[in-house]
Each structure stands twice: as structure tokens, then as C-alpha cells.
PDB file of C-alpha atoms and ligand atoms in Angstrom:
ATOM      1  CA  MET A 144     -16.611  12.877  21.789  1.00 93.00           C
ATOM      2  CA  ASN A 145     -15.038  10.757  23.946  1.00 96.00           C
ATOM      3  CA  ILE A 146     -17.439   7.327  24.096  1.00 97.00           C
ATOM      4  CA  ILE A 147     -17.053   3.786  26.009  1.00 98.00           C
ATOM      5  CA  LEU A 148     -19.462   1.139  23.936  1.00 98.00           C
ATOM      6  CA  ILE A 149     -20.300  -1.617  27.016  1.00 98.00           C
ATOM      7  CA  GLY A 150     -21.950  -4.654  26.308  1.00 97.00           C
ATOM      8  CA  PRO A 151     -21.116  -8.477  26.606  1.00 96.00           C
ATOM      9  CA  PRO A 152     -18.790 -10.476  23.917  1.00 94.00           C
ATOM     10  CA  GLY A 153     -21.355 -10.687  20.568  1.00 93.00           C
ATOM     11  CA  ALA A 154     -22.704  -7.467  21.384  1.00 95.00           C
ATOM     12  CA  GLY A 155     -21.509  -5.334  18.262  1.00 94.00           C
ATOM     13  CA  LYS A 156     -19.825  -3.103  19.866  1.00 96.00           C
ATOM     14  CA  GLY A 157     -17.099  -3.897  16.999  1.00 93.00           C
ATOM     15  CA  THR A 158     -19.099  -3.454  14.721  1.00 92.00           C
ATOM     16  CA  GLN A 159     -20.328  -0.368  15.613  1.00 97.00           C
ATOM     17  CA  ALA A 160     -17.646   1.279  16.919  1.00 96.00           C
ATOM     18  CA  ALA A 161     -16.215   0.494  12.579  1.00 94.00           C
ATOM     19  CA  THR A 162     -19.118   2.507  11.443  1.00 94.00           C
ATOM     20  CA  LEU A 163     -18.458   4.977  13.980  1.00 96.00           C
ATOM     21  CA  VAL A 164     -14.694   5.333  12.764  1.00 95.00           C
ATOM     22  CA  LYS A 165     -16.617   6.151   9.213  1.00 93.00           C
ATOM     23  CA  LYS A 166     -19.558   8.593   9.763  1.00 94.00           C
ATOM     24  CA  TYR A 167     -17.255  11.316  12.729  1.00 94.00           C
ATOM     25  CA  ASN A 168     -13.416  10.097  11.972  1.00 93.00           C
ATOM     26  CA  MET A 169     -13.185   8.900  15.509  1.00 94.00           C
ATOM     27  CA  VAL A 170     -10.813   6.437  16.528  1.00 94.00           C
ATOM     28  CA  GLN A 171     -11.751   2.760  17.676  1.00 95.00           C
ATOM     29  CA  LEU A 172      -9.827   1.947  20.999  1.00 96.00           C
ATOM     30  CA  SER A 173      -9.954  -1.884  20.939  1.00 96.00           C
ATOM     31  CA  THR A 174      -7.628  -3.888  23.457  1.00 98.00           C
ATOM     32  CA  GLY A 175      -8.712  -6.540  21.985  1.00 96.00           C
ATOM     33  CA  ASP A 176      -7.163  -5.653  18.879  1.00 95.00           C
ATOM     34  CA  MET A 177      -4.335  -4.021  20.112  1.00 96.00           C
ATOM     35  CA  LEU A 178      -3.787  -7.815  21.645  1.00 97.00           C
ATOM     36  CA  ARG A 179      -4.467 -10.202  18.768  1.00 94.00           C
ATOM     37  CA  ALA A 180      -1.943  -7.864  17.217  1.00 95.00           C
ATOM     38  CA  ALA A 181       0.997  -8.270  19.524  1.00 96.00           C
ATOM     39  CA  ARG A 182       0.435 -11.874  19.225  1.00 94.00           C
ATOM     40  CA  THR A 183       0.429 -12.224  15.693  1.00 92.00           C
ATOM     41  CA  SER A 184       3.690 -10.344  15.739  1.00 94.00           C
ATOM     42  CA  GLY A 185       5.376 -12.672  19.010  1.00 94.00           C
ATOM     43  CA  THR A 186       6.118  -9.379  21.080  1.00 95.00           C
ATOM     44  CA  ASP A 187       6.921 -11.208  24.474  1.00 95.00           C
ATOM     45  CA  MET A 188       3.346  -9.176  25.696  1.00 96.00           C
ATOM     46  CA  GLY A 189       1.378 -10.982  22.937  1.00 96.00           C
ATOM     47  CA  ASN A 190       3.140 -14.611  23.873  1.00 96.00           C
ATOM     48  CA  THR A 191       2.646 -13.716  27.603  1.00 95.00           C
ATOM     49  CA  VAL A 192      -1.584 -13.208  26.721  1.00 96.00           C
ATOM     50  CA  SER A 193      -1.305 -16.146  24.099  1.00 95.00           C
ATOM     51  CA  GLY A 194      -2.687 -19.119  26.323  1.00 94.00           C
ATOM     52  CA  VAL A 195      -5.175 -16.126  28.799  1.00 96.00           C
ATOM     53  CA  MET A 196      -7.638 -14.609  25.243  1.00 96.00           C
ATOM     54  CA  ASP A 197      -7.428 -18.773  24.043  1.00 94.00           C
ATOM     55  CA  ARG A 198      -9.098 -19.741  27.377  1.00 94.00           C
ATOM     56  CA  GLY A 199     -12.025 -16.341  27.251  1.00 94.00           C
ATOM     57  CA  GLU A 200      -9.885 -15.351  30.430  1.00 96.00           C
ATOM     58  CA  LEU A 201      -8.839 -11.185  31.185  1.00 97.00           C
ATOM     59  CA  VAL A 202      -6.072  -9.744  30.643  1.00 98.00           C
ATOM     60  CA  THR A 203      -4.169  -7.840  33.026  1.00 98.00           C
ATOM     61  CA  ASP A 204      -4.723  -4.312  33.692  1.00 98.00           C
ATOM     62  CA  GLU A 205      -2.044  -3.638  33.833  1.00 98.00           C
ATOM     63  CA  ILE A 206      -1.194  -4.615  30.450  1.00 98.00           C
ATOM     64  CA  VAL A 207      -4.186  -3.029  28.427  1.00 98.00           C
ATOM     65  CA  ILE A 208      -3.845   0.429  30.897  1.00 98.00           C
ATOM     66  CA  GLY A 209      -0.137   0.156  29.414  1.00 97.00           C
ATOM     67  CA  LEU A 210      -1.614  -0.464  26.096  1.00 97.00           C
ATOM     68  CA  ILE A 211      -4.482   2.123  25.885  1.00 97.00           C
ATOM     69  CA  GLU A 212      -2.086   5.051  27.942  1.00 96.00           C
ATOM     70  CA  GLU A 213       0.111   4.017  24.972  1.00 94.00           C
ATOM     71  CA  GLN A 214      -2.324   4.887  22.401  1.00 93.00           C
ATOM     72  CA  LEU A 215      -3.625   7.952  24.186  1.00 93.00           C
ATOM     73  CA  LYS A 216      -0.794   9.568  23.881  1.00 88.00           C
ATOM     74  CA  ALA A 217      -0.028   8.489  20.368  1.00 83.00           C
ATOM     75  CA  GLY A 218      -3.062   8.122  18.743  1.00 72.00           C
ATOM     76  CA  ASP A 219      -4.592  11.615  16.865  1.00 72.00           C
ATOM     77  CA  GLY A 220      -7.878  11.861  18.640  1.00 69.00           C
ATOM     78  CA  SER A 221      -9.529  14.705  17.252  1.00 76.00           C
ATOM     79  CA  GLY A 222     -12.212  12.958  15.796  1.00 86.00           C
ATOM     80  CA  GLY A 223     -13.084  11.255  19.314  1.00 94.00           C
ATOM     81  CA  PHE A 224     -11.835   8.379  20.674  1.00 96.00           C
ATOM     82  CA  ILE A 225     -14.212   4.781  20.934  1.00 97.00           C
ATOM     83  CA  PHE A 226     -13.334   2.779  23.837  1.00 98.00           C
ATOM     84  CA  ASP A 227     -14.490  -0.997  22.664  1.00 97.00           C
ATOM     85  CA  GLY A 228     -13.553  -3.563  24.898  1.00 97.00           C
ATOM     86  CA  PHE A 229     -12.164  -1.437  27.014  1.00 98.00           C
ATOM     87  CA  PRO A 230     -12.758  -0.980  30.384  1.00 98.00           C
ATOM     88  CA  ARG A 231     -13.676  -4.298  30.991  1.00 98.00           C
ATOM     89  CA  THR A 232     -12.891  -3.941  35.304  1.00 98.00           C
ATOM     90  CA  LEU A 233     -13.589  -1.400  37.913  1.00 98.00           C
ATOM     91  CA  ALA A 234      -9.478  -0.678  38.366  1.00 98.00           C
ATOM     92  CA  GLN A 235      -9.567  -0.548  34.167  1.00 98.00           C
ATOM     93  CA  ALA A 236     -11.806   2.493  34.843  1.00 98.00           C
ATOM     94  CA  ASP A 237     -10.139   4.545  36.725  1.00 98.00           C
ATOM     95  CA  ALA A 238      -7.295   4.405  35.373  1.00 98.00           C
ATOM     96  CA  LEU A 239      -9.369   5.724  31.735  1.00 98.00           C
ATOM     97  CA  ASN A 240     -10.528   9.148  33.773  1.00 97.00           C
ATOM     98  CA  GLU A 241      -6.521   9.644  35.061  1.00 97.00           C
ATOM     99  CA  LEU A 242      -5.458   8.412  31.979  1.00 96.00           C
ATOM    100  CA  LEU A 243      -7.503  10.813  29.614  1.00 95.00           C
ATOM    101  CA  SER A 244      -7.074  13.656  32.728  1.00 94.00           C
ATOM    102  CA  LYS A 245      -3.813  13.672  31.654  1.00 92.00           C
ATOM    103  CA  VAL A 246      -4.228  15.003  28.293  1.00 90.00           C
ATOM    104  CA  ASP A 247      -7.269  17.321  28.959  1.00 90.00           C
ATOM    105  CA  GLN A 248     -10.056  15.131  27.444  1.00 92.00           C
ATOM    106  CA  LYS A 249     -13.033  13.767  29.243  1.00 94.00           C
ATOM    107  CA  LEU A 250     -15.331  10.523  28.490  1.00 97.00           C
ATOM    108  CA  ASP A 251     -18.704  11.980  27.279  1.00 96.00           C
ATOM    109  CA  THR A 252     -20.733   9.326  27.210  1.00 97.00           C
ATOM    110  CA  VAL A 253     -21.119   5.592  28.057  1.00 98.00           C
ATOM    111  CA  ILE A 254     -23.316   2.925  25.659  1.00 98.00           C
ATOM    112  CA  GLN A 255     -24.378  -0.267  26.916  1.00 98.00           C
ATOM    113  CA  MET A 256     -25.216  -2.526  24.343  1.00 98.00           C
ATOM    114  CA  THR A 257     -27.961  -4.912  25.489  1.00 96.00           C
ATOM    115  CA  VAL A 258     -27.856  -7.937  24.703  1.00 95.00           C
ATOM    116  CA  ASP A 259     -30.116 -11.289  25.084  1.00 91.00           C
ATOM    117  CA  ASP A 260     -27.468 -14.319  26.242  1.00 87.00           C
ATOM    118  CA  LYS A 261     -29.215 -16.388  24.004  1.00 86.00           C
ATOM    119  CA  VAL A 262     -28.301 -14.955  20.513  1.00 90.00           C
ATOM    120  CA  LEU A 263     -25.265 -14.686  21.592  1.00 92.00           C
ATOM    121  CA  VAL A 264     -23.389 -17.994  20.619  1.00 90.00           C
ATOM    122  CA  ASN A 265     -24.418 -17.717  17.037  1.00 90.00           C
ATOM    123  CA  ARG A 266     -23.482 -14.052  17.056  1.00 91.00           C
ATOM    124  CA  ILE A 267     -19.879 -15.623  17.514  1.00 93.00           C
ATOM    125  CA  THR A 268     -19.245 -18.568  16.584  1.00 92.00           C
ATOM    126  CA  GLY A 269     -20.666 -18.415  13.691  1.00 93.00           C
ATOM    127  CA  ARG A 270     -18.081 -14.653  13.171  1.00 93.00           C
ATOM    128  CA  PHE A 271     -15.619 -14.495  10.955  1.00 95.00           C
ATOM    129  CA  THR A 272     -13.330 -11.829   9.055  1.00 95.00           C
ATOM    130  CA  CYS A 273     -11.264 -10.960   5.869  1.00 96.00           C
ATOM    131  CA  GLY A 274      -7.892 -11.626   6.568  1.00 94.00           C
ATOM    132  CA  SER A 275      -7.006  -9.518   4.916  1.00 96.00           C
ATOM    133  CA  CYS A 276      -8.107  -6.289   5.391  1.00 94.00           C
ATOM    134  CA  GLY A 277     -10.000  -7.371   8.196  1.00 90.00           C
ATOM    135  CA  GLU A 278     -13.638  -6.946   7.298  1.00 92.00           C
ATOM    136  CA  GLY A 279     -16.483  -9.159   9.065  1.00 91.00           C
ATOM    137  CA  TYR A 280     -18.756 -11.210   8.144  1.00 93.00           C
ATOM    138  CA  HIS A 281     -21.685 -13.808   9.347  1.00 93.00           C
ATOM    139  CA  GLU A 282     -22.424 -17.193   8.359  1.00 93.00           C
ATOM    140  CA  GLU A 283     -26.164 -16.807   8.909  1.00 91.00           C
ATOM    141  CA  PHE A 284     -26.564 -13.093   8.679  1.00 87.00           C
ATOM    142  CA  LYS A 285     -23.711 -11.493   6.583  1.00 91.00           C
ATOM    143  CA  LYS A 286     -22.141 -13.540   4.103  1.00 95.00           C
ATOM    144  CA  PRO A 287     -19.962 -12.844   1.832  1.00 97.00           C
ATOM    145  CA  ALA A 288     -21.142 -12.626  -2.136  1.00 96.00           C
ATOM    146  CA  THR A 289     -18.860 -15.190  -3.030  1.00 94.00           C
ATOM    147  CA  HIS A 290     -18.423 -17.650  -1.177  1.00 91.00           C
ATOM    148  CA  ASP A 291     -14.192 -17.484  -0.200  1.00 94.00           C
ATOM    149  CA  LYS A 292     -14.101 -14.558  -1.240  1.00 97.00           C
ATOM    150  CA  CYS A 293     -14.163 -11.062   0.378  1.00 98.00           C
ATOM    151  CA  ASP A 294     -16.452  -8.242  -1.090  1.00 97.00           C
ATOM    152  CA  LYS A 295     -14.906  -5.025   0.238  1.00 96.00           C
ATOM    153  CA  CYS A 296     -10.930  -5.966  -0.927  1.00 97.00           C
ATOM    154  CA  GLY A 297     -11.633  -9.219  -3.503  1.00 97.00           C
ATOM    155  CA  ALA A 298      -9.128 -11.806  -1.063  1.00 97.00           C
ATOM    156  CA  VAL A 299      -9.380 -15.535  -1.664  1.00 97.00           C
ATOM    157  CA  GLY A 300      -9.189 -17.430   1.277  1.00 97.00           C
ATOM    158  CA  ALA A 301      -8.363 -15.319   3.471  1.00 97.00           C
ATOM    159  CA  PHE A 302     -11.331 -15.688   5.605  1.00 97.00           C
ATOM    160  CA  LYS A 303     -10.739 -17.014  10.049  1.00 95.00           C
ATOM    161  CA  LYS A 304     -12.308 -16.727  13.008  1.00 94.00           C
ATOM    162  CA  ARG A 305     -11.616 -16.010  16.109  1.00 91.00           C
ATOM    163  CA  ALA A 306      -9.542 -18.666  17.724  1.00 89.00           C
ATOM    164  CA  ASP A 307     -11.439 -17.518  21.142  1.00 92.00           C
ATOM    165  CA  ASP A 308     -14.964 -17.882  19.215  1.00 92.00           C
ATOM    166  CA  ASN A 309     -16.038 -21.215  20.803  1.00 91.00           C
ATOM    167  CA  GLU A 310     -18.903 -22.090  22.555  1.00 89.00           C
ATOM    168  CA  ASP A 311     -16.094 -22.929  25.883  1.00 91.00           C
ATOM    169  CA  SER A 312     -14.416 -19.774  25.263  1.00 92.00           C
ATOM    170  CA  LEU A 313     -17.011 -18.165  25.004  1.00 92.00           C
ATOM    171  CA  LYS A 314     -18.333 -19.423  28.367  1.00 92.00           C
ATOM    172  CA  THR A 315     -15.731 -17.977  30.047  1.00 95.00           C
ATOM    173  CA  ARG A 316     -15.668 -14.689  28.760  1.00 95.00           C
ATOM    174  CA  LEU A 317     -19.652 -14.094  29.327  1.00 94.00           C
ATOM    175  CA  MET A 318     -18.667 -15.248  33.188  1.00 95.00           C
ATOM    176  CA  ALA A 319     -16.130 -12.775  33.108  1.00 96.00           C
ATOM    177  CA  TYR A 320     -18.204  -9.860  32.128  1.00 96.00           C
ATOM    178  CA  TYR A 321     -19.937 -10.635  34.248  1.00 96.00           C
ATOM    179  CA  LYS A 322     -18.199 -10.304  36.811  1.00 97.00           C
ATOM    180  CA  GLU A 323     -15.963  -8.220  36.132  1.00 97.00           C
ATOM    181  CA  THR A 324     -17.617  -5.766  33.656  1.00 97.00           C
ATOM    182  CA  SER A 325     -20.819  -5.550  34.570  1.00 96.00           C
ATOM    183  CA  PRO A 326     -20.475  -3.523  37.825  1.00 97.00           C
ATOM    184  CA  LEU A 327     -18.700  -1.022  35.917  1.00 98.00           C
ATOM    185  CA  ILE A 328     -22.389  -0.281  34.161  1.00 98.00           C
ATOM    186  CA  GLY A 329     -23.831   0.621  37.875  1.00 97.00           C
ATOM    187  CA  TYR A 330     -20.512   2.443  37.869  1.00 97.00           C
ATOM    188  CA  TYR A 331     -20.949   4.520  35.057  1.00 98.00           C
ATOM    189  CA  TYR A 332     -24.732   5.003  35.868  1.00 98.00           C
ATOM    190  CA  ALA A 333     -23.608   6.508  39.463  1.00 97.00           C
ATOM    191  CA  LYS A 334     -21.737   9.505  37.197  1.00 96.00           C
ATOM    192  CA  GLY A 335     -24.960   9.933  34.723  1.00 96.00           C
ATOM    193  CA  GLN A 336     -23.370   9.115  32.141  1.00 97.00           C
ATOM    194  CA  LEU A 337     -24.495   5.930  31.000  1.00 98.00           C
ATOM    195  CA  GLN A 338     -27.153   5.373  28.015  1.00 98.00           C
ATOM    196  CA  GLN A 339     -27.947   2.549  26.756  1.00 97.00           C
ATOM    197  CA  VAL A 340     -29.437   0.585  23.405  1.00 98.00           C
ATOM    198  CA  ASN A 341     -30.758  -2.142  22.252  1.00 97.00           C
ATOM    199  CA  GLY A 342     -27.893  -4.524  20.730  1.00 96.00           C
ATOM    200  CA  LEU A 343     -30.715  -7.069  19.192  1.00 95.00           C
ATOM    201  CA  ASN A 344     -32.350  -4.322  16.289  1.00 95.00           C
ATOM    202  CA  SER A 345     -30.606  -4.702  12.838  1.00 92.00           C
ATOM    203  CA  ILE A 346     -26.892  -3.027  12.737  1.00 92.00           C
ATOM    204  CA  HIS A 347     -28.193  -0.213  10.745  1.00 95.00           C
ATOM    205  CA  SER A 348     -30.603   0.152  13.645  1.00 97.00           C
ATOM    206  CA  VAL A 349     -28.272   0.403  16.043  1.00 97.00           C
ATOM    207  CA  GLY A 350     -26.417   3.287  14.417  1.00 97.00           C
ATOM    208  CA  LEU A 351     -28.637   5.366  14.130  1.00 97.00           C
ATOM    209  CA  ASP A 352     -29.151   4.460  17.684  1.00 98.00           C
ATOM    210  CA  ILE A 353     -26.013   5.299  19.013  1.00 98.00           C
ATOM    211  CA  SER A 354     -25.725   8.263  16.879  1.00 97.00           C
ATOM    212  CA  LYS A 355     -28.819   9.777  18.448  1.00 97.00           C
ATOM    213  CA  VAL A 356     -27.938   8.898  22.074  1.00 97.00           C
ATOM    214  CA  MET A 357     -24.147  11.100  21.152  1.00 96.00           C
ATOM    215  CA  ALA A 358     -26.265  13.897  19.475  1.00 95.00           C
ATOM    216  CA  GLY A 359     -28.128  14.615  23.199  1.00 93.00           C
ATOM    217  CA  VAL A 360     -25.148  14.604  24.722  1.00 89.00           C
ATOM    218  CA  SER A 361     -23.457  16.500  22.103  1.00 73.00           C
TER     219      SER A 361
HETATM  220  P1  AMP P 265     -12.336  -8.640  23.290  1.00 74.10           P
HETATM  221  O1  AMP P 265     -11.501  -8.501  20.998  1.00 74.10           O
HETATM  222  O2  AMP P 265     -13.008  -7.212  23.227  1.00 74.10           O
HETATM  223  O3  AMP P 265     -13.679 -10.000  22.806  1.00 74.10           O
HETATM  224  O4  AMP P 265     -10.739  -9.239  23.574  1.00 74.10           O
HETATM  225  C1  AMP P 265     -10.994 -10.456  23.280  1.00 74.10           C
HETATM  226  C2  AMP P 265     -10.128 -11.205  24.448  1.00 74.10           C
HETATM  227  O5  AMP P 265      -9.090  -9.881  24.571  1.00 74.10           O
HETATM  228  C3  AMP P 265     -10.185 -10.942  26.055  1.00 74.10           C
HETATM  229  O6  AMP P 265     -11.207 -12.330  25.824  1.00 74.10           O
HETATM  230  C4  AMP P 265      -9.302 -10.672  26.647  1.00 74.10           C
HETATM  231  O7  AMP P 265      -8.950 -12.183  27.091  1.00 74.10           O
HETATM  232  C5  AMP P 265      -8.260  -9.870  26.608  1.00 74.10           C
HETATM  233  N1  AMP P 265      -9.203  -8.011  26.364  1.00 74.10           N
HETATM  234  C6  AMP P 265      -9.620  -7.701  25.428  1.00 74.10           C
HETATM  235  N2  AMP P 265      -9.375  -5.708  26.384  1.00 74.10           N
HETATM  236  C7  AMP P 265      -9.760  -6.494  27.851  1.00 74.10           C
HETATM  237  C8  AMP P 265      -9.368  -5.289  29.203  1.00 74.10           C
HETATM  238  N3  AMP P 265     -10.260  -4.187  28.637  1.00 74.10           N
HETATM  239  N4  AMP P 265      -8.918  -6.238  30.143  1.00 74.10           N
HETATM  240  C9  AMP P 265      -9.072  -7.246  29.906  1.00 74.10           C
HETATM  241  N5  AMP P 265      -8.309  -8.208  28.773  1.00 74.10           N
HETATM  242  C10 AMP P 265      -8.519  -7.576  27.979  1.00 74.10           C
END
């Protein structure tokens, strides 16, 4: 099953995608993660997108479509793909349809994670990850058992925050979401592919709702 998780920054797309990877052996395709990896390894593309990302603006369609194309061609999608943070524009949504049909795949469902804007600032500004294993934490909702030590891999002093997880960038990211990405909700609704889950519920409960949606369309 190939699914899209759609929702504003902080809706919980990455958190839920990680659960789906473990539960159903799916492959998570996060353009945000791919772009951050390109920045860290200092590729030309990574250097080009760096300022754009820090400001919270969208990277060009051409770049992100290219990244997804590479992954679809190379990746073993036998467990299905989770598109996380892609598509974010109508041009990207059209490109995804074409790319999937080229590899004899189709999109099964689009899950919109609904949240209240008011909770997003708190969710985003409080989150951090382990730089060693990628485990996600939050200053309020998911603290590590021992300060400065990752519960999952035991790394000490490896916690880091995303450069764009601050209030200024979040404003721009939210604006980009409403302007460029929210039209996709109408687009997928019209195609009969849109489902919704309440992203304000607990991580566990949102996960169960997503599994129910997936069971309903399979
Ligand atoms: P994310 O990790 O999904 O929040 O993405 C972080 C940043 O990467 C975004 O604010 C954009 O600058 C860029 N980005 C990620 N995915 C896309 C996309 N599909 N289209 C355009 N820009 C993207």
C-alpha cells in the first residue's frame, strides 16, 4: 500500500511514518529528511537549499521531484511507500502520479492529519532528536529518562534541534502550507482518495486510526 501523510508542520507525520515503517515494513520517503541529509553531506544541491529551508520556504518542485524519482526507481517498495512531506504542491502531486505509474504502482490513500495551529508552536519548538539514531523527543511530551542521554541508543550529548524549528521559520512554513499544500486536500478529496485522522489525539491513538484507515482501503 502506498500512502501520503499530509498535514502542517508538527502534525506528527514523521512520528507516524516511523511507526508504520516498523509495523508494516513500509518505506518512508521524507523529502525533508533527504534534503537535510544533502545539506549535512555538503552536496551542491544541499548547499543550494540550505538557506531556503532555514527560512521555512519551499524548495523547488524540480529538486524534490528528482529526489522522489530516484528513490522510487532504486527503492524496494514491496512493503509500500509512505510519502511524508511530499507532495507539497499541485505540480508535485501530478508528478507523483506519473512517477508511480512509471514503476507500475499507484497511490492507495491520502491521510490528512488535522491539528489546531495553536498546538503547533509548542510541538515544534520543543522537539529534538538524537543525532546518533534519529529517535525523536519533546521537552514536554517525551523527555529522555536521563538528561542528555538517548533512551534508544544510549548516545550521550547527541541531542540536536532542527535549524528551522523556531517561531519565525514556523510562521513561514505554515504560510507555505496553507498557500501551496492545502489545495492538495481538495485535489485528493475530488479524486475520492482523502481520509482524515485527528492529529490532536495521542501518538498511539493516531497510529491506531491510521491503521484503521489503511485496513479500510486495502
Ligand atoms: P519537513 O522536514 O518536511 O518539515 O521539511 C523541511 C523543509 O524542507 C521544508 O520547510 C522545505 O524547505 C523543504 N521541503 C521538504 N519537502 C519539500 C517539498 N515536498 N517541497 C518543497 N520543499 C520541501
